[in-house]
Tab-separated table of C-alpha atoms in Angstrom:
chain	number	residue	atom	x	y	z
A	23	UNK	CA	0.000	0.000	0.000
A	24	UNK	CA	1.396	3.256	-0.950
A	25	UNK	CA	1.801	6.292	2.144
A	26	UNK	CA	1.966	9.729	1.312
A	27	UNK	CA	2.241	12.795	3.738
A	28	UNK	CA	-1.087	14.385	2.331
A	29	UNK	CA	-3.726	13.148	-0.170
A	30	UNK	CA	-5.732	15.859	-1.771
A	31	UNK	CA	-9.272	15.006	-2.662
A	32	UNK	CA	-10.350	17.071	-5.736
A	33	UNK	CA	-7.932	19.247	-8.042
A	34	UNK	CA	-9.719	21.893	-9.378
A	35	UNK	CA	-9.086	25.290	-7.979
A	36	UNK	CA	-8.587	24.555	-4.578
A	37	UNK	CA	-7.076	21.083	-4.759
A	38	UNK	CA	-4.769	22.336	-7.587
A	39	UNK	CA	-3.236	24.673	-5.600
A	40	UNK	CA	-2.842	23.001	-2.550
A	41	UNK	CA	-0.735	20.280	-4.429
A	42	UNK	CA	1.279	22.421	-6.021
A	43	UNK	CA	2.317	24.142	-2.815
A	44	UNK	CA	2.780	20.810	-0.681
A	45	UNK	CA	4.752	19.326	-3.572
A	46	UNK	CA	7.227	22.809	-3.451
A	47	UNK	CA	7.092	21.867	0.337
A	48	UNK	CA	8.836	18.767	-0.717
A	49	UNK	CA	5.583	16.901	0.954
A	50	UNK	CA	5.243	13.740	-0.449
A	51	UNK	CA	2.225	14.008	-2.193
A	52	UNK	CA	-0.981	12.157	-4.131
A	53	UNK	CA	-3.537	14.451	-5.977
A	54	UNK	CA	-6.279	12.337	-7.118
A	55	UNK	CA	-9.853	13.560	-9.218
A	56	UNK	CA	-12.634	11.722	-10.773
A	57	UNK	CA	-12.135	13.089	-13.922
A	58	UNK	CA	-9.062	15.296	-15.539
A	59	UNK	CA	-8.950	18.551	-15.010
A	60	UNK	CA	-9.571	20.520	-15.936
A	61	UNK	CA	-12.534	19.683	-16.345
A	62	UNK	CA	-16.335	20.314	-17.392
A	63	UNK	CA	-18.271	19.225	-14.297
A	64	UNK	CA	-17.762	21.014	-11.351
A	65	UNK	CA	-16.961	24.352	-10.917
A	66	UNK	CA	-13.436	25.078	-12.444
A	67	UNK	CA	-14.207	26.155	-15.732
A	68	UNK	CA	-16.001	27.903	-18.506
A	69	UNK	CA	-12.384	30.545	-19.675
A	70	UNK	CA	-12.256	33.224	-16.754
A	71	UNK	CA	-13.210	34.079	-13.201
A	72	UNK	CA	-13.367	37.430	-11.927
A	73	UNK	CA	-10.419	38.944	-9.492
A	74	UNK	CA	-10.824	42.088	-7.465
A	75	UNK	CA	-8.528	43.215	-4.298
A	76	UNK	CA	-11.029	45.290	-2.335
A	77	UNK	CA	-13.368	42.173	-1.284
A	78	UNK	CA	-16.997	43.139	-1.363
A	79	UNK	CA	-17.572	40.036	0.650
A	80	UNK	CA	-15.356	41.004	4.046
A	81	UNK	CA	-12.256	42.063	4.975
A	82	UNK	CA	-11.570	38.630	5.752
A	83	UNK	CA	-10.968	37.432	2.054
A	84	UNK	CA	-8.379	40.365	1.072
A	85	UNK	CA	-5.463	39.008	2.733
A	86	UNK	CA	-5.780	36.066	0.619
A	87	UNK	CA	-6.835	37.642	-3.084
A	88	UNK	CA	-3.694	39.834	-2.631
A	89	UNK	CA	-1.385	36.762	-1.687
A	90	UNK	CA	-2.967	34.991	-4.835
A	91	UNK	CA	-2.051	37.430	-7.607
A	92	UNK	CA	1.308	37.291	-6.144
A	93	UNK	CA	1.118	33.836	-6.297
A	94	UNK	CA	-0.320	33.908	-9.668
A	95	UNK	CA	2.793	36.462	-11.073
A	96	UNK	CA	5.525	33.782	-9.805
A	97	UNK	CA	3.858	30.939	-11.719
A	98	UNK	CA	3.117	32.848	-15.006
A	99	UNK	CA	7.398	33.502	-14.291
A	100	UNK	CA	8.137	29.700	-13.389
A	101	UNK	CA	5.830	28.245	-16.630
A	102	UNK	CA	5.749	31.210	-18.981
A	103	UNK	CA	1.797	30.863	-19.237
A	104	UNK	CA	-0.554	33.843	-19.015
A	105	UNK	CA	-3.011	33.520	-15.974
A	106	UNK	CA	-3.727	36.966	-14.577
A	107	UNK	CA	-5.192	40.112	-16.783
A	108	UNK	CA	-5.258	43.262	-14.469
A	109	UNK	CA	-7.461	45.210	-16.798
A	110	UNK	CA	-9.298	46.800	-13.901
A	111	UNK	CA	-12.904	46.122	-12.829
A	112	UNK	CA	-15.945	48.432	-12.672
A	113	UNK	CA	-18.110	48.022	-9.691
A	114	UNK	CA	-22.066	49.723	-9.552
A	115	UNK	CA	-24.963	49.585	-6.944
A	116	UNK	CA	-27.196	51.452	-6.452
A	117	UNK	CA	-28.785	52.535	-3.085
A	118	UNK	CA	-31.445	49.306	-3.193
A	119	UNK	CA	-29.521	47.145	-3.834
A	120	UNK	CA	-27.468	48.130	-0.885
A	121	UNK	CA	-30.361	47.235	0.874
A	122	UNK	CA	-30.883	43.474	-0.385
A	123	UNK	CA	-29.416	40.406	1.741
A	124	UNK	CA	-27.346	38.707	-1.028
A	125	UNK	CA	-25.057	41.962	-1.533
A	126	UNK	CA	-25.730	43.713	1.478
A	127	UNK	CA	-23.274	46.478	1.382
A	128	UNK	CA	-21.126	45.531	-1.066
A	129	UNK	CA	-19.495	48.570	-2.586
A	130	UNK	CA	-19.616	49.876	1.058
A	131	UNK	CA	-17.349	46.947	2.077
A	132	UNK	CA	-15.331	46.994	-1.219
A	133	UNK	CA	-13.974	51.078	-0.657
A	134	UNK	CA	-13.431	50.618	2.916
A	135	UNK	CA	-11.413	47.349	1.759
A	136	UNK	CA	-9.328	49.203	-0.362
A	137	UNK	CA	-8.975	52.270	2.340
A	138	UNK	CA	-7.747	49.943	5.150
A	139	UNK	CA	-5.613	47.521	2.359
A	140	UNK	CA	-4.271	50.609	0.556
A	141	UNK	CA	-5.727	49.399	-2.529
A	142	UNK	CA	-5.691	51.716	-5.594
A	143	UNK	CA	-9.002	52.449	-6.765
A	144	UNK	CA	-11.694	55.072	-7.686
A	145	UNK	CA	-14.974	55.773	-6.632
A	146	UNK	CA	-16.882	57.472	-10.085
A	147	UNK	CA	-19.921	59.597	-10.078
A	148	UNK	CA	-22.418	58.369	-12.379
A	149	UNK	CA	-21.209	61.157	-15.261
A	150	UNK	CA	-17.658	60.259	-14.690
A	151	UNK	CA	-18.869	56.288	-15.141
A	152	UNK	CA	-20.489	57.749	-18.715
A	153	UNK	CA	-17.597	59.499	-19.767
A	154	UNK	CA	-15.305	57.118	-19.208
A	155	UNK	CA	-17.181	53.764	-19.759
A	156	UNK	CA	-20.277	54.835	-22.232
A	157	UNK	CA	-20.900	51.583	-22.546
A	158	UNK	CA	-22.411	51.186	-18.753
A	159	UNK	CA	-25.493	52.587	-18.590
A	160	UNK	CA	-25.046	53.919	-15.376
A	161	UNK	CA	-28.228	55.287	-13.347
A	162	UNK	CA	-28.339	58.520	-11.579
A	163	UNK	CA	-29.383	56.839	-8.290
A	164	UNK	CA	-26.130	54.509	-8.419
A	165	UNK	CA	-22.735	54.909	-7.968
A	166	UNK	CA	-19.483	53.087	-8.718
A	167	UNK	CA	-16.293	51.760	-7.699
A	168	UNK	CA	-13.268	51.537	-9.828
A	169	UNK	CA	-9.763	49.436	-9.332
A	170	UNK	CA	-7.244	48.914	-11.904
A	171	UNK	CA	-5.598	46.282	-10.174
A	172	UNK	CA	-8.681	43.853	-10.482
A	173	UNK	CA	-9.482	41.600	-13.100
A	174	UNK	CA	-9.844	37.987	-14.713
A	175	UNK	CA	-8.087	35.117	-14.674
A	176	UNK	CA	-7.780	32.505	-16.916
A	177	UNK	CA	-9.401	29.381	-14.727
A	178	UNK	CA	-8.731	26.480	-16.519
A	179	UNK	CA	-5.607	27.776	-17.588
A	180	UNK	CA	-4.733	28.395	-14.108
A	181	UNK	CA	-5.317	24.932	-12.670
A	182	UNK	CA	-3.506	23.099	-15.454
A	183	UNK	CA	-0.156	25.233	-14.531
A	184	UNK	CA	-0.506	23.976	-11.087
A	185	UNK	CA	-0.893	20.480	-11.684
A	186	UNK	CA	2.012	20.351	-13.946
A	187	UNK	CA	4.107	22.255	-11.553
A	188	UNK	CA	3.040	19.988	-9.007
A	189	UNK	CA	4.195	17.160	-10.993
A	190	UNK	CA	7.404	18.629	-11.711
A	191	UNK	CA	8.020	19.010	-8.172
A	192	UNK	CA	7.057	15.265	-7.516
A	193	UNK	CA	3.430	15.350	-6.570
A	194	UNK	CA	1.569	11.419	-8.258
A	195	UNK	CA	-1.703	12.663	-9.492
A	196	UNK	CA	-4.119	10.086	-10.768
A	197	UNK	CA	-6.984	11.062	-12.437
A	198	UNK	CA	-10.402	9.288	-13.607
A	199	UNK	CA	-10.220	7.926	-9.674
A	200	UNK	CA	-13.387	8.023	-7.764
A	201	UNK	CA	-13.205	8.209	-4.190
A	202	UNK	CA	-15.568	5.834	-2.433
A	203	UNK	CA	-14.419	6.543	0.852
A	204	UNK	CA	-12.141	8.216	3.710
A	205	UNK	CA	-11.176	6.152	6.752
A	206	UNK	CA	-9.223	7.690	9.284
A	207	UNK	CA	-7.107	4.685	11.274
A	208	UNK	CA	-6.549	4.130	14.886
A	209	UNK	CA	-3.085	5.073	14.469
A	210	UNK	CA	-3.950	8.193	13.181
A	211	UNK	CA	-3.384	8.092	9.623
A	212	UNK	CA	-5.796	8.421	7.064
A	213	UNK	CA	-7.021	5.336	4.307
A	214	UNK	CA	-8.282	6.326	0.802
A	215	UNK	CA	-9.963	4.009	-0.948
A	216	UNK	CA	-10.635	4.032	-4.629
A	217	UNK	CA	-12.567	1.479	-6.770
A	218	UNK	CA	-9.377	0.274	-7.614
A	219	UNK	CA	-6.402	1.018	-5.130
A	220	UNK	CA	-6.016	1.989	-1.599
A	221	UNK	CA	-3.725	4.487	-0.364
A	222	UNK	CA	-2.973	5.653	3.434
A	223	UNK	CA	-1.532	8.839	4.459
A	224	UNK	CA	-0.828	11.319	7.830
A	225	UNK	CA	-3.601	14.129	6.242
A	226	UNK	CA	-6.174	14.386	4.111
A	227	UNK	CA	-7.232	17.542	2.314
A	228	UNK	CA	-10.841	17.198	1.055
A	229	UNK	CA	-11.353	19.873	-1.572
A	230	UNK	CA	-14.366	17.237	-3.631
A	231	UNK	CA	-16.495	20.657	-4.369
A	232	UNK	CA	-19.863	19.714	-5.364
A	233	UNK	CA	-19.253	16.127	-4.878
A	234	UNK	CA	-18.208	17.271	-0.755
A	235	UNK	CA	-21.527	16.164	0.525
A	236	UNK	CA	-20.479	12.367	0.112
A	237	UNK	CA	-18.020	12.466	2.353
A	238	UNK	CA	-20.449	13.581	5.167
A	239	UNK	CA	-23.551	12.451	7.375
A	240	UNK	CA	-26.438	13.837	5.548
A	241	UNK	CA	-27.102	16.220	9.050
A	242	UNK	CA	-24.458	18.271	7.120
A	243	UNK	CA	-25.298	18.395	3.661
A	244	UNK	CA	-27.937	21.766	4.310
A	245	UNK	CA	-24.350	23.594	4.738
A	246	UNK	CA	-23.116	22.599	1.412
A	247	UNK	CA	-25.558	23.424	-1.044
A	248	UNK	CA	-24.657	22.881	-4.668
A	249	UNK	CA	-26.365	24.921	-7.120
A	250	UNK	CA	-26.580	24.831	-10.935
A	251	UNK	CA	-25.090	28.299	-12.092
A	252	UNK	CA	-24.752	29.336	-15.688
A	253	UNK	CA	-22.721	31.631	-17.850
A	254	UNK	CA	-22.988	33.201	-21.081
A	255	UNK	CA	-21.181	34.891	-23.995
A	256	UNK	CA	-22.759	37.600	-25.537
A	257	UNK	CA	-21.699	39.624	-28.908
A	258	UNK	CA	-20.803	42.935	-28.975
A	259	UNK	CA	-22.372	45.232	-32.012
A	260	UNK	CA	-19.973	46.556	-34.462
A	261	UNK	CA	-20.871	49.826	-34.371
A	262	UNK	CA	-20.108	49.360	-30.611
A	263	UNK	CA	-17.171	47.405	-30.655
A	264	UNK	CA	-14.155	49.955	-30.085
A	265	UNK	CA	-16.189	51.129	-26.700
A	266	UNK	CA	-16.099	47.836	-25.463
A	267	UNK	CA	-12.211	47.220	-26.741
A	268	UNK	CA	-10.668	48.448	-23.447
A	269	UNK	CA	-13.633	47.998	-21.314
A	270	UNK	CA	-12.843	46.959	-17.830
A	271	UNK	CA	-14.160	43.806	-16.107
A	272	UNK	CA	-17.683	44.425	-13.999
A	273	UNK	CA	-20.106	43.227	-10.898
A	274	UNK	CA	-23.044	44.756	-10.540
A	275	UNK	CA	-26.158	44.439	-7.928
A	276	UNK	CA	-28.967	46.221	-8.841
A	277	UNK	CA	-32.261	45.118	-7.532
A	278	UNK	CA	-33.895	43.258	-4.191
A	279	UNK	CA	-33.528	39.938	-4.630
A	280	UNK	CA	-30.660	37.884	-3.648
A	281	UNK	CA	-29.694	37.205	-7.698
A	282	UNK	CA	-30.149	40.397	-8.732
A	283	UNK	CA	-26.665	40.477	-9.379
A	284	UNK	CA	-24.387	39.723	-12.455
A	285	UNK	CA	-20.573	40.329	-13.350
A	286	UNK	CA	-18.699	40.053	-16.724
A	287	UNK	CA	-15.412	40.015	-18.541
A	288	UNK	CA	-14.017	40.001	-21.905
A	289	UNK	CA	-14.832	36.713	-24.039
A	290	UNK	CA	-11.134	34.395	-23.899
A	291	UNK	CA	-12.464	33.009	-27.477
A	292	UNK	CA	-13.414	36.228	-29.352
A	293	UNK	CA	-12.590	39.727	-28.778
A	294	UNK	CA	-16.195	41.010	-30.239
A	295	UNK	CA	-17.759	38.879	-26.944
A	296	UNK	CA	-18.267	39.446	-23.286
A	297	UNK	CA	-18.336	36.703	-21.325
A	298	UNK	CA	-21.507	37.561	-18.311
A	299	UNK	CA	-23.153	35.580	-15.822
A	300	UNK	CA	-25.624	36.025	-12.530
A	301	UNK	CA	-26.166	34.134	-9.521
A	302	UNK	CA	-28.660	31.762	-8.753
A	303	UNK	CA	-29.233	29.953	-5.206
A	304	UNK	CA	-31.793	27.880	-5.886
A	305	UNK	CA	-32.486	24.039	-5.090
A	306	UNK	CA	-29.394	21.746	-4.429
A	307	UNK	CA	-28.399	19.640	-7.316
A	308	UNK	CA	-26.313	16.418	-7.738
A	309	UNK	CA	-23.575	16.986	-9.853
A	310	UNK	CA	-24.400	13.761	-12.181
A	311	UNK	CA	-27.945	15.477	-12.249
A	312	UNK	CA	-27.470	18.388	-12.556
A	313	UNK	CA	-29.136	19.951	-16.120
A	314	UNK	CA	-25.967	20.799	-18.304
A	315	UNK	CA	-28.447	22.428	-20.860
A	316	UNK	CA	-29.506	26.064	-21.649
A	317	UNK	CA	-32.333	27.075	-23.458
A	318	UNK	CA	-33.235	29.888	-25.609
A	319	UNK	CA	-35.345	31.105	-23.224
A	320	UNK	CA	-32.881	31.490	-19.899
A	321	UNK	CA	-30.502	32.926	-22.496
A	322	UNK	CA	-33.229	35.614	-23.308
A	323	UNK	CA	-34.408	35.453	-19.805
A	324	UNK	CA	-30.973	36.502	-18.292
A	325	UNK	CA	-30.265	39.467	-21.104
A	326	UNK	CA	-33.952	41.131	-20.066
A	327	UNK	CA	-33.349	40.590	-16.694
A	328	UNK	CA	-29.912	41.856	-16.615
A	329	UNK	CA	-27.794	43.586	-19.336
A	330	UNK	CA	-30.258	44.674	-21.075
A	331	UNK	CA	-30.721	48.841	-20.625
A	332	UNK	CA	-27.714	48.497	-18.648
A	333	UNK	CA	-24.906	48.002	-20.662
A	334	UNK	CA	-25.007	49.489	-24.546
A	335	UNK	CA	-24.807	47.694	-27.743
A	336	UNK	CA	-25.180	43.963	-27.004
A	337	UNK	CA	-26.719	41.355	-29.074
A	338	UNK	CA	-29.950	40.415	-27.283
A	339	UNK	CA	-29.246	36.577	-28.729
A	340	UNK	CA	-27.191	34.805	-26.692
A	341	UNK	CA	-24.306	33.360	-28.559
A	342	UNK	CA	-23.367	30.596	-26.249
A	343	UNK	CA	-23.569	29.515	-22.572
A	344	UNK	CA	-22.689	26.626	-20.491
A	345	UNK	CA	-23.421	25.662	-16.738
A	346	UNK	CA	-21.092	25.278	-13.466
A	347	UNK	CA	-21.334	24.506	-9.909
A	348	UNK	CA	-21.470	26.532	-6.719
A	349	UNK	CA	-21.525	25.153	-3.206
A	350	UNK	CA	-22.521	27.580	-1.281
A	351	UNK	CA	-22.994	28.045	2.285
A	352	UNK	CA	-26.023	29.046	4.028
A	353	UNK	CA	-24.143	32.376	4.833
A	354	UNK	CA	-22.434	32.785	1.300
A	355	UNK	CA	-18.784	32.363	3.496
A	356	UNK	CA	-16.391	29.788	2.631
A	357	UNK	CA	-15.744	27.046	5.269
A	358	UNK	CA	-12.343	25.830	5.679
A	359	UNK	CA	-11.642	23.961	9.015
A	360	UNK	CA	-11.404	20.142	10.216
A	361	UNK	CA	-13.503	17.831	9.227
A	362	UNK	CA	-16.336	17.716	11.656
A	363	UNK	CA	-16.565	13.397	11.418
A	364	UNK	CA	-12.782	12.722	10.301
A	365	UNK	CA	-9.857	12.969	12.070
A	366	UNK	CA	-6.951	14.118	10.058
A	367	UNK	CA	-9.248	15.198	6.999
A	368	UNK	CA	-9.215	19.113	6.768
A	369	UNK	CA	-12.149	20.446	4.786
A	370	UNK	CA	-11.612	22.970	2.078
A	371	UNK	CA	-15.201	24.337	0.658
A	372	UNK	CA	-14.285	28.323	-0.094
A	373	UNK	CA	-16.578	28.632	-2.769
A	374	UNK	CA	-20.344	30.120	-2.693
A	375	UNK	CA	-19.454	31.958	-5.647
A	376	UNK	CA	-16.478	33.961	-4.839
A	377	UNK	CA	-13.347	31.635	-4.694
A	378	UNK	CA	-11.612	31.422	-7.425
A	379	UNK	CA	-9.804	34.711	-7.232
A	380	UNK	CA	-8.331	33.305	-3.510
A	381	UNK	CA	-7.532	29.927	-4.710
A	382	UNK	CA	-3.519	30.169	-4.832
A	383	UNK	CA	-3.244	31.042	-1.444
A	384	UNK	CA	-5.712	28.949	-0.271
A	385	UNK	CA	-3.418	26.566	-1.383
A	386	UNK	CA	-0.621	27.414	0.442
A	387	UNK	CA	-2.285	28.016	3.392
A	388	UNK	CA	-3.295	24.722	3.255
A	389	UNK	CA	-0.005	23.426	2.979
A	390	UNK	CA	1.476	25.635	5.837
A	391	UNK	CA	-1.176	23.463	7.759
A	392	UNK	CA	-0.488	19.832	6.423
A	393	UNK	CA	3.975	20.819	6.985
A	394	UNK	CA	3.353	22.751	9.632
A	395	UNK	CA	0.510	22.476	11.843
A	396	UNK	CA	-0.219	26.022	11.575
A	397	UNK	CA	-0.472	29.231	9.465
A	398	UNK	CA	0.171	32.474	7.995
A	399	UNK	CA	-3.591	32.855	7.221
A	400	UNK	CA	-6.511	33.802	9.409
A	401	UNK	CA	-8.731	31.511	8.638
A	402	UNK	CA	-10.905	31.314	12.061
A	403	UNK	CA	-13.680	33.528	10.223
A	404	UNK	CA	-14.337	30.202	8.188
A	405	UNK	CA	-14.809	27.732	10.850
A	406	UNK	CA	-17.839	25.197	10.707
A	407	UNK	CA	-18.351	26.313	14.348
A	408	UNK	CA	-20.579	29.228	13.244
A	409	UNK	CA	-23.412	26.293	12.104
A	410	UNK	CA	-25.454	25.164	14.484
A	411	UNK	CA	-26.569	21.117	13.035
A	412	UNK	CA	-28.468	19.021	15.112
């Protein structure tokens, strides 16, 4: 039976990254995924995720997005691949949506983030928002937030550099390996067992995403709520084009209800696209159930609801989308703490929508942990403790 310092569970964002840093470490790790990422089914993909310093979400999160572009920078040196475009990112609410609970004082947040982080930024009257960006239609009731140092980054793109950097510094990865379970040992180390090998180790990082809820008792699974989300790319007019060439990266909440939200970025695949999406917390899905199609009629449903008379000279038809997961948390926070059944087995769920941009240092945080038994990071905002299960 092969032993291993640390197993990681799952290797998309967060799994990628934590076995890239414990293989740096010189941890003798085993990275192991049901399919190969990167892949289509969870919630690493679809080109780009957004990146902003000033964290609308807490000041909890900033200390991390500003350790990940770091992060980011020394692998694009290491590999020579392109993972982080700073092209600045618009932010807009208005005062009702500052009201709702699913943004609840988000730009608020975000410009005293970037006061207390000295973060560059901007804060825009609505005329400086239409002479600058003409093609946000910018009401006079909101206002906006602007930092240059914010983003995308390439997702996919971004896992596959860690996993081969991993590699190269002696990480095993083994991929199309389903987990069917975790068995911590009376000598406290930790079996994995696969449908076709087992494997024992000292730790365990669990970072399974959508598929975290097998790996509990089900009086856990109302924490860990996977949700069908789903992007799309939308052409840009030709008359409109050269107003949308430069145009930064956006979020915007605008309404009262908790998905009255939606964020874009500049299409990877064509430069006349924008690649926009909302967020939806609906009811949990499975992800082998989960409905991988899009119809005509969410595409048209999510350009009335949402860019439509807000941003100028968009094709109403919806060129292409495709679905991903979040697993949110009743709270939209990320949890990251010990396993509440498992001893050994740390638990790595930062997602509910926001992760992505955190996920290199979330790696090596996790890895201080695993080599170190402690770290750098606060991360005692993201305890399970705050849940009260029965």
């Amino acid at each position: 039976m092969q032993q291993y310092d640390v197993i990681v569970v799952g290797l998309g964002a967060m799994g990628s990254a934590a076995t890239y840093q414990l293989a740096k470490m010189g941890a003798k790790t085993l990275g192991l995924d049901r399919y190969t990422p990167p892949h289509i089914h969870g919630s690493t993909h679809g080109e780009s995720r957004l990146t902003r310093q000033a964290i609308g979400e807490g000041f909890a999160y900033v200390t991390f997005v500003l350790r990940s572009h770091e992060i980011w920078r020394e692998i694009e040196a290491e590999t020579g691949d392109d993972l982080l475009h700073q092209i600045g990112a618009l932010m807009i609410s208005s005062d009702q949506a500052a009201e709702t609970n699913a943004k609840k004082g988000f730009l608020d947040t975000t410009e005293a983030a970037a006061k207390k982080f000295n973060i560059e930024h901007e804060l825009l009257s609505p005329n400086d928002v239409r002479n600058r960006f003409p093609n946000f239609l910018i009401s006079d009731n909101e206002r906006a937030y602007y930092e240059p140092g914010a983003g995308y980054l390439r997702a996919e793109q971004c896992v596959d550099s860690q996993l081969k950097l991993a590699k190269k510094h002696g990480a095993d990865l083994q991929y199309g390996t389903v987990v069917e379970q975790i068995l911590p040992q009376r000598d406290g180390t930790v079996k994995v067992r696969t449908s076709t090998e087992e494997y024992d180790a000292a730790k365990v990082i669990l970072s399974a995403g959508p598929w975290v809820r097998s790996f509990l008792s089900e009086k856990w699974h109302n924490i860990f709520q996977p949700t069908r989300q789903v992007l799309h790319w939308l052409d840009i007019e030709p008359d409109h084009q050269a107003a949308w060439k430069n145009s930064p990266a956006f979020a915007w909440p605008h309404g009262e209800k908790p998905d009255d939200f939606f964020y874009g970025m500049p299409s990877l695949a064509a430069a006349h696209q924008f690649k926009m999406a909302s967020e939806f917390y609906g009811e949990p899905t499975a992800p082998e159930e989960t409905n991988r199609d899009v119809s005509k009629a969410e595409q048209d449903a999510f350009y009335a609801r949402h860019p439509q008379n807000r941003l100028l000279g968009l094709n109403p038809n919806v060129v292409r989308s495709a679905t991903c997961l979040y697993t949110a948390a009743p709270d939209g926070h990320f949890i990251m703490d010990d396993h509440p059944e498992m001893e050994n087995v740390f638990l790595v769920s930062p997602c509910s929508g926001h992760g992505f941009k955190h996920s290199a240092a979330i790696g090596e945080m996790l890895a201080q942990l695993m080599t170190k038994g402690e770290t750098s990071f606060d991360i005692s905002p993201f305890s399970l403790s705050r849940f009260s299960v029965a």
